[in-house]
Coordinates of C-alpha atoms in Angstrom, one line a residue:
M1 CA 0.0 0.0 0.0
G2 CA 2.9 2.3 0.7
L3 CA 4.2 2.0 -2.8
Q4 CA 0.7 2.7 -4.2
V5 CA 0.6 6.0 -2.3
M6 CA 4.1 6.9 -3.3
D7 CA 3.2 6.3 -7.0
M8 CA 0.2 8.5 -6.7
K9 CA 2.2 11.3 -5.1
R10 CA 4.8 11.1 -7.8
E11 CA 2.1 11.6 -10.4
D12 CA 0.5 14.5 -8.7
R13 CA -1.2 16.9 -11.1
T14 CA -2.8 20.4 -10.9
I15 CA -6.5 19.9 -11.4
L16 CA -9.2 22.5 -11.6
A17 CA -12.8 21.5 -10.9
I18 CA -15.0 24.3 -12.2
D19 CA -18.8 24.6 -11.5
L20 CA -21.2 27.2 -12.9
K21 CA -23.0 28.7 -9.9
S22 CA -26.8 27.9 -9.9
F23 CA -26.5 27.4 -13.6
Y24 CA -30.1 27.1 -14.8
A25 CA -31.2 29.9 -12.5
S26 CA -28.3 32.2 -13.5
V27 CA -29.1 31.7 -17.2
E28 CA -32.8 32.6 -16.5
C29 CA -31.7 35.7 -14.7
L30 CA -29.5 36.7 -17.6
R31 CA -32.4 36.3 -20.0
R32 CA -34.3 38.9 -17.8
G33 CA -31.4 41.2 -17.2
M34 CA -31.4 40.4 -13.5
D35 CA -28.6 39.6 -11.1
P36 CA -28.9 36.1 -9.7
F37 CA -27.2 37.2 -6.5
S38 CA -30.1 39.7 -5.7
T39 CA -33.1 38.0 -7.5
P40 CA -35.4 35.5 -5.8
L41 CA -35.8 33.2 -8.8
V42 CA -36.6 29.5 -9.2
V43 CA -36.6 27.4 -12.3
A44 CA -39.8 25.3 -12.5
D45 CA -42.6 24.5 -14.9
L46 CA -45.8 25.9 -13.5
S47 CA -47.9 24.1 -16.2
R48 CA -47.1 20.9 -14.4
G49 CA -48.7 22.0 -11.1
D50 CA -47.5 22.9 -7.7
N51 CA -46.0 19.4 -7.2
T52 CA -43.4 19.9 -10.0
I53 CA -39.7 19.9 -9.1
V54 CA -37.6 23.1 -8.7
L55 CA -34.7 22.4 -11.1
A56 CA -32.6 25.3 -9.8
A57 CA -32.8 28.2 -7.4
S58 CA -30.8 31.5 -7.6
P59 CA -28.0 32.0 -5.0
F60 CA -30.1 34.8 -3.5
I61 CA -33.2 32.7 -2.8
R62 CA -31.1 29.8 -1.6
E63 CA -29.2 31.8 1.0
R64 CA -31.9 34.4 2.0
H65 CA -34.9 32.2 2.0
R66 CA -33.4 28.7 2.3
V67 CA -35.0 27.4 -0.9
K68 CA -33.2 24.3 -2.2
S69 CA -32.8 23.0 -5.7
R70 CA -34.8 19.8 -6.4
C71 CA -37.4 20.7 -3.8
R72 CA -41.1 20.8 -4.8
L73 CA -42.6 24.0 -6.0
R74 CA -45.2 23.8 -3.3
E75 CA -42.4 24.2 -0.7
V76 CA -41.4 27.6 -2.1
D77 CA -43.0 30.5 -0.2
K78 CA -45.1 32.3 -2.8
T79 CA -45.2 35.4 -0.7
I80 CA -41.5 36.2 -1.2
S81 CA -41.2 39.7 -2.6
G82 CA -40.4 39.8 -6.3
L83 CA -40.5 36.0 -6.6
V84 CA -39.8 34.8 -10.2
I85 CA -40.9 31.3 -11.3
A86 CA -39.1 30.8 -14.6
R87 CA -40.0 28.0 -17.1
P88 CA -36.9 26.0 -18.0
H89 CA -35.3 26.5 -21.5
M90 CA -33.1 23.5 -22.0
A91 CA -31.8 24.6 -25.4
D92 CA -30.5 27.8 -23.9
Y93 CA -28.7 25.9 -21.1
L94 CA -27.0 23.6 -23.6
S95 CA -26.0 26.6 -25.8
K96 CA -24.6 28.5 -22.8
S97 CA -22.7 25.4 -21.6
A98 CA -21.1 25.0 -25.0
E99 CA -19.9 28.6 -24.8
V100 CA -18.2 27.8 -21.5
V101 CA -16.6 24.7 -22.9
S102 CA -15.2 26.7 -25.8
I103 CA -13.6 29.0 -23.2
F104 CA -12.0 26.0 -21.4
L105 CA -10.5 25.0 -24.8
D106 CA -8.7 28.4 -24.9
Y107 CA -6.8 27.3 -21.8
V108 CA -6.3 23.5 -22.2
D109 CA -6.1 21.0 -25.0
E110 CA -9.2 18.8 -25.4
K111 CA -7.3 15.8 -24.0
D112 CA -6.8 17.7 -20.7
L113 CA -10.5 18.5 -20.4
H114 CA -13.3 16.4 -19.0
V115 CA -16.8 17.8 -19.2
Y116 CA -18.4 16.1 -16.2
S117 CA -21.9 17.6 -16.6
I118 CA -23.7 20.5 -18.2
D119 CA -22.4 22.9 -15.6
E120 CA -19.3 21.2 -14.2
S121 CA -15.9 20.3 -15.8
F122 CA -12.4 19.2 -14.8
L123 CA -9.2 20.7 -16.4
D124 CA -5.7 19.4 -16.0
V125 CA -3.5 22.5 -16.1
T126 CA -0.3 20.8 -15.0
H127 CA 1.7 21.6 -18.1
Y128 CA 0.1 25.0 -18.8
L129 CA 1.2 27.1 -15.8
S130 CA 4.8 27.6 -16.8
R131 CA 3.8 29.2 -20.1
G132 CA 2.7 32.5 -18.5
K133 CA 4.5 31.9 -15.2
D134 CA 1.1 31.3 -13.5
T135 CA 0.3 29.8 -10.2
P136 CA -2.8 27.5 -10.1
E137 CA -4.8 30.3 -8.5
S138 CA -3.8 32.9 -11.1
Y139 CA -4.6 30.5 -14.0
A140 CA -7.9 29.6 -12.5
T141 CA -8.7 33.3 -11.9
K142 CA -8.1 34.0 -15.6
I143 CA -10.6 31.3 -16.6
L144 CA -13.3 32.4 -14.1
S145 CA -12.8 36.0 -15.2
D146 CA -13.1 35.0 -18.9
I147 CA -16.3 33.0 -18.2
R148 CA -17.8 36.0 -16.4
K149 CA -16.8 38.5 -19.1
K150 CA -17.9 36.4 -22.1
T151 CA -21.1 34.7 -20.7
G152 CA -22.2 36.7 -17.7
L153 CA -22.0 33.6 -15.6
T154 CA -20.3 33.2 -12.2
A155 CA -18.2 30.1 -11.7
A156 CA -16.5 28.5 -8.7
C157 CA -13.2 26.6 -8.8
G158 CA -11.6 24.0 -6.6
I159 CA -7.9 23.3 -7.1
G160 CA -6.3 20.0 -6.1
R161 CA -3.6 17.5 -6.7
N162 CA -6.0 15.0 -8.4
L163 CA -9.6 14.8 -9.6
F164 CA -11.1 13.8 -6.2
M165 CA -9.2 16.5 -4.2
A166 CA -10.2 19.2 -6.7
K167 CA -13.9 18.1 -6.6
A168 CA -13.9 17.9 -2.8
C169 CA -12.3 21.3 -2.6
L170 CA -14.9 22.7 -4.9
D171 CA -17.9 21.3 -3.1
I172 CA -16.7 21.9 0.5
D173 CA -14.6 25.0 0.2
A174 CA -14.7 27.0 -3.1
K175 CA -18.5 27.2 -3.4
K176 CA -18.6 29.0 0.0
A177 CA -15.5 31.2 -0.5
K178 CA -16.0 34.9 -1.2
D179 CA -14.1 34.8 -4.5
F180 CA -15.4 31.2 -5.2
L181 CA -11.8 30.0 -5.4
A182 CA -10.0 27.5 -3.1
R183 CA -7.0 25.2 -3.2
W184 CA -6.2 22.1 -1.3
D185 CA -3.1 20.0 -0.9
Y186 CA -2.5 16.8 1.1
P187 CA -2.0 18.6 4.5
D188 CA -5.4 20.2 4.1
V189 CA -7.3 16.9 3.9
P190 CA -7.3 15.9 7.7
M191 CA -8.5 19.5 8.7
K192 CA -11.0 20.2 5.9
L193 CA -12.2 16.8 4.6
W194 CA -12.2 14.5 7.7
P195 CA -14.8 16.5 9.7
V196 CA -17.3 16.4 6.9
E197 CA -20.7 14.8 7.7
P198 CA -23.1 13.5 6.6
L199 CA -21.0 11.2 4.5
S200 CA -23.1 11.9 1.4
R201 CA -21.5 15.3 1.2
M202 CA -18.3 13.6 0.0
W203 CA -18.2 13.0 -3.7
G204 CA -18.6 9.3 -4.5
I205 CA -20.9 8.5 -1.6
G206 CA -24.6 8.4 -2.3
G207 CA -27.5 8.0 0.1
R208 CA -27.6 4.2 -0.1
L209 CA -23.9 3.7 0.6
E210 CA -24.1 6.3 3.4
R211 CA -26.7 4.2 5.2
K212 CA -24.6 1.1 4.9
L213 CA -21.6 3.0 6.2
N214 CA -23.6 4.4 9.1
A215 CA -24.8 0.9 10.0
R216 CA -21.2 0.0 10.6
G217 CA -20.3 3.0 12.6
F218 CA -19.0 5.4 10.0
Y219 CA -20.5 8.9 10.2
R220 CA -17.7 11.3 9.3
V221 CA -15.1 11.1 6.5
G222 CA -12.4 10.9 9.2
D223 CA -14.0 7.6 10.4
I224 CA -13.3 6.1 7.0
A225 CA -9.8 7.6 6.8
V226 CA -8.7 5.8 10.0
S227 CA -10.3 2.5 9.2
D228 CA -8.6 -0.5 7.6
P229 CA -8.8 -0.5 3.8
A230 CA -8.9 -4.3 3.8
Y231 CA -11.9 -4.3 6.1
L232 CA -13.7 -1.7 3.9
R233 CA -13.0 -3.8 0.8
R234 CA -14.4 -7.0 2.5
A235 CA -17.5 -5.1 3.7
F236 CA -18.3 -3.0 0.6
G237 CA -16.3 -4.4 -2.3
E238 CA -14.0 -2.4 -4.5
I239 CA -15.8 0.9 -3.7
G240 CA -14.9 0.4 0.0
E241 CA -11.2 0.6 -0.8
E242 CA -11.7 3.5 -3.2
I243 CA -13.5 5.7 -0.6
Y244 CA -10.7 4.9 1.9
W245 CA -8.1 6.3 -0.5
H246 CA -10.4 9.2 -1.3
A247 CA -10.7 10.0 2.4
Q248 CA -6.8 10.2 2.4
G249 CA -7.0 12.6 -0.5
Y250 CA -5.6 10.2 -3.1
D251 CA -7.0 9.4 -6.5
D252 CA -5.1 7.8 -9.4
A253 CA -7.7 8.6 -12.1
R254 CA -6.4 10.7 -15.0
I255 CA -8.4 13.0 -17.3
Q256 CA -6.3 11.8 -20.2
E257 CA -7.3 8.2 -19.7
K258 CA -10.7 8.4 -21.3
Y259 CA -13.3 5.8 -20.2
R260 CA -14.2 3.2 -22.8
P261 CA -17.2 1.1 -21.7
K262 CA -17.2 -2.6 -22.5
D263 CA -20.9 -2.6 -23.2
T264 CA -22.9 0.2 -24.7
S265 CA -26.6 0.9 -24.7
L266 CA -29.2 3.5 -25.8
S267 CA -32.2 4.4 -23.8
V268 CA -35.4 6.5 -23.9
G269 CA -38.0 7.1 -21.3
E270 CA -40.1 9.5 -19.3
V271 CA -41.6 10.2 -15.9
L272 CA -45.4 10.5 -16.6
L273 CA -47.4 13.4 -15.4
R274 CA -50.5 11.3 -14.5
D275 CA -51.4 7.8 -13.7
Y276 CA -51.4 5.5 -16.7
E277 CA -53.6 2.4 -16.7
A278 CA -52.6 -0.9 -18.3
K279 CA -54.6 -0.4 -21.4
E280 CA -52.7 2.9 -22.2
I281 CA -49.2 1.4 -21.9
P282 CA -49.1 -0.1 -25.4
T283 CA -49.5 3.4 -26.8
L284 CA -46.5 4.7 -24.9
L285 CA -44.5 1.6 -25.9
N286 CA -45.3 2.4 -29.6
D287 CA -44.3 6.0 -29.1
L288 CA -41.0 5.2 -27.4
S289 CA -40.2 2.5 -29.9
F290 CA -40.1 5.1 -32.7
E291 CA -38.0 7.4 -30.6
L292 CA -35.5 4.6 -29.8
A293 CA -35.4 3.4 -33.4
D294 CA -34.5 7.0 -34.5
R295 CA -31.6 7.0 -32.1
L296 CA -30.4 3.6 -33.3
L297 CA -30.6 4.7 -36.9
S298 CA -28.8 8.0 -36.3
E299 CA -26.0 6.1 -34.4
G300 CA -25.8 3.4 -37.1
K301 CA -26.6 0.7 -34.5
K302 CA -28.9 -2.2 -34.2
A303 CA -30.3 -3.6 -30.9
G304 CA -29.7 -7.2 -29.9
G305 CA -32.3 -6.8 -27.2
I306 CA -34.6 -4.4 -25.3
T307 CA -35.3 -4.1 -21.6
L308 CA -38.5 -2.4 -20.5
H309 CA -38.6 -0.8 -17.1
L310 CA -42.0 0.2 -15.6
G311 CA -42.4 2.2 -12.4
R312 CA -45.6 2.1 -10.4
K313 CA -47.2 5.0 -8.5
D314 CA -46.2 3.4 -5.2
G315 CA -42.5 3.6 -6.1
T316 CA -42.2 -0.1 -6.9
G317 CA -41.6 -1.4 -10.4
Y318 CA -40.4 -4.3 -12.6
G319 CA -38.6 -5.0 -15.8
L320 CA -39.0 -7.2 -18.9
K321 CA -36.1 -8.3 -21.0
L322 CA -36.3 -9.3 -24.6
A323 CA -33.7 -10.7 -27.0
F324 CA -34.0 -10.6 -30.8
L325 CA -32.9 -13.5 -33.0
E326 CA -31.4 -10.9 -35.3
P327 CA -30.4 -7.3 -34.2
T328 CA -32.9 -4.8 -35.3
D329 CA -33.5 -1.0 -35.7
S330 CA -37.1 -1.4 -36.8
P331 CA -39.6 0.6 -34.7
L332 CA -42.4 -1.8 -35.8
E333 CA -40.4 -4.8 -34.7
I334 CA -39.4 -3.3 -31.4
A335 CA -43.0 -2.1 -30.7
R336 CA -44.5 -5.4 -31.7
R337 CA -42.2 -7.4 -29.4
L338 CA -42.6 -5.0 -26.4
I339 CA -46.3 -4.8 -26.6
G340 CA -46.6 -8.5 -27.0
A341 CA -44.4 -9.2 -23.9
Y342 CA -46.2 -6.6 -21.8
Q343 CA -49.7 -7.9 -22.6
A344 CA -48.5 -11.5 -22.1
R345 CA -47.5 -10.6 -18.6
G346 CA -51.1 -10.1 -17.6
E347 CA -53.3 -7.3 -16.4
E348 CA -51.4 -4.7 -14.3
K349 CA -53.7 -3.1 -11.7
T350 CA -51.4 -0.5 -10.3
P351 CA -51.1 2.7 -12.3
C352 CA -47.8 3.4 -14.1
R353 CA -45.8 6.6 -13.6
Q354 CA -42.4 5.8 -15.2
I355 CA -41.5 4.0 -18.4
H356 CA -38.0 3.4 -19.9
L357 CA -36.6 1.4 -22.8
V358 CA -33.0 0.3 -22.9
A359 CA -31.5 -1.1 -26.1
S360 CA -28.5 -3.4 -25.4
P361 CA -26.3 -5.0 -26.6
L362 CA -25.7 -2.8 -29.6
F363 CA -24.2 -3.8 -32.9
D364 CA -22.7 -1.7 -35.7
F365 CA -24.8 -1.7 -38.8
C366 CA -22.5 -2.6 -41.7
C367 CA -24.1 -5.5 -43.4
Y368 CA -27.0 -7.9 -42.7
Q369 CA -27.1 -11.7 -43.3
G370 CA -30.7 -12.7 -44.0
T371 CA -32.3 -16.1 -43.3
L372 CA -34.4 -18.5 -45.3
F373 CA -37.4 -17.7 -43.1
E374 CA -38.0 -14.0 -43.9
D375 CA -38.9 -11.8 -46.8
G376 CA -35.6 -10.1 -47.6
E377 CA -37.1 -7.7 -50.1
R378 CA -39.8 -6.6 -47.6
R379 CA -37.2 -6.1 -44.9
R380 CA -35.1 -3.9 -47.3
R381 CA -38.1 -1.8 -48.2
E382 CA -39.1 -1.3 -44.6
G383 CA -35.5 -0.3 -43.7
D384 CA -35.4 2.3 -46.5
L385 CA -38.7 3.7 -45.4
E386 CA -37.6 4.1 -41.8
R387 CA -34.4 5.8 -42.8
L388 CA -36.4 8.2 -45.0
L389 CA -38.9 8.9 -42.2
M390 CA -36.0 9.5 -39.8
R391 CA -34.5 12.1 -42.1
I392 CA -37.8 13.8 -42.4
R393 CA -38.2 14.0 -38.6
K394 CA -34.6 15.1 -38.2
G395 CA -34.9 17.8 -40.9
Y396 CA -38.4 19.1 -40.4
G397 CA -39.5 18.1 -37.0
T398 CA -40.6 14.9 -35.3
T399 CA -44.3 15.6 -35.9
K400 CA -43.9 15.6 -39.7
A401 CA -43.6 11.8 -39.8
M402 CA -45.1 10.3 -36.7
P403 CA -47.0 7.1 -35.9
C404 CA -50.8 7.3 -35.9
S405 CA -50.8 6.4 -32.2
A406 CA -49.3 9.9 -31.5
L407 CA -52.8 11.3 -32.0
S408 CA -54.4 9.3 -29.2
L409 CA -55.1 10.7 -25.8
A410 CA -52.7 8.4 -24.1
S411 CA -49.7 9.5 -26.3
T412 CA -47.0 11.9 -25.2
F413 CA -45.3 11.8 -28.6
I414 CA -46.2 15.4 -29.7
Q415 CA -45.6 16.7 -26.2
R416 CA -42.1 15.3 -26.1
D417 CA -41.2 16.8 -29.5
G418 CA -41.0 20.2 -27.8
Q419 CA -38.8 19.0 -24.9
I420 CA -35.2 18.2 -24.2
G421 CA -34.6 15.8 -21.3
G422 CA -38.3 15.9 -20.4
H423 CA -38.3 19.8 -20.1
H424 CA -39.2 22.6 -22.4
R425 CA -36.6 23.4 -25.1

């Protein structure tokens, strides 16, 4: 173990973890010419009712009125003076995020950048500081200043020796600093990281793992740091040893080592805005089959199988897994198999509130070997038609070539055409 730590120290980097402050809310404030640090604004879709989720809250309303992102709109005090409830505009957020990424690429090469989410990125600036005789702080300040000047957005930056340390510094220190900038090194870890509780405040520990750790007497990060890594590995598997080294401030992951998954998949789905009865589910399956097929065709992939996940109103759910004799990208074939499997399962009495399709494994579409038991010419015609319809939907809008089921009351096909990620464009 000592050699492992020594190796990680020898390969120390200078990593910046940069987060756009209250991103969605800040963009909405900019749209209105308002200052997010003095405007009580929440991003939520009023058309979905008072039970809809608040996607983001401005720094002002979070600090002054203790409104949290991801709370329900009903929890927001509607008597707050000047309260703004902004409908989300996902296309604007994606565009603004792309602007910020282009700024990052002015400071680092693409191989030294990892876009972690729409509002958060990691930059490895190890080999860039000497060019302008910069310190990590001065280089980070230049980037934050550029973001502010060119986009109007405020960003926070955590600086560390590795990915984990930079992220922990960002979450625990930089976001609360007056200038939104902080830097950690190994001597800072016992003083700043070990006292952290609950454990879910540490990057890499979710609520479920936190409960398991609590059950074994771990409540602060320092409890993990002074434990035995062998014990943690026996108790929690590989993640147990990983959180031990993170609690020490070590992380051997490198931005330049891009993750290549062994298995790939494509998925579509939605959280439904009302209860859906069993007789309505086939319509949704038909809608989603067309959406999934479009994604398969655009990626040049065929699905070897489909998994259907259905979530009930009470929070429970189940899945159905199908395998195809031959990989397919046909929406008709996918819908036929899914609807058949769903109906064969029997009548479902509990209303459905979530539905997702996952296509996996995926195969590259380069050539197809037919069988003696199919009409090859018909298959070719259907494939050509689907590719034509996909080009129409892509070029002129999804509703220009949609299934007839999209006109039924149960369908969400037309509604989803105006959305990105389940929210307004």
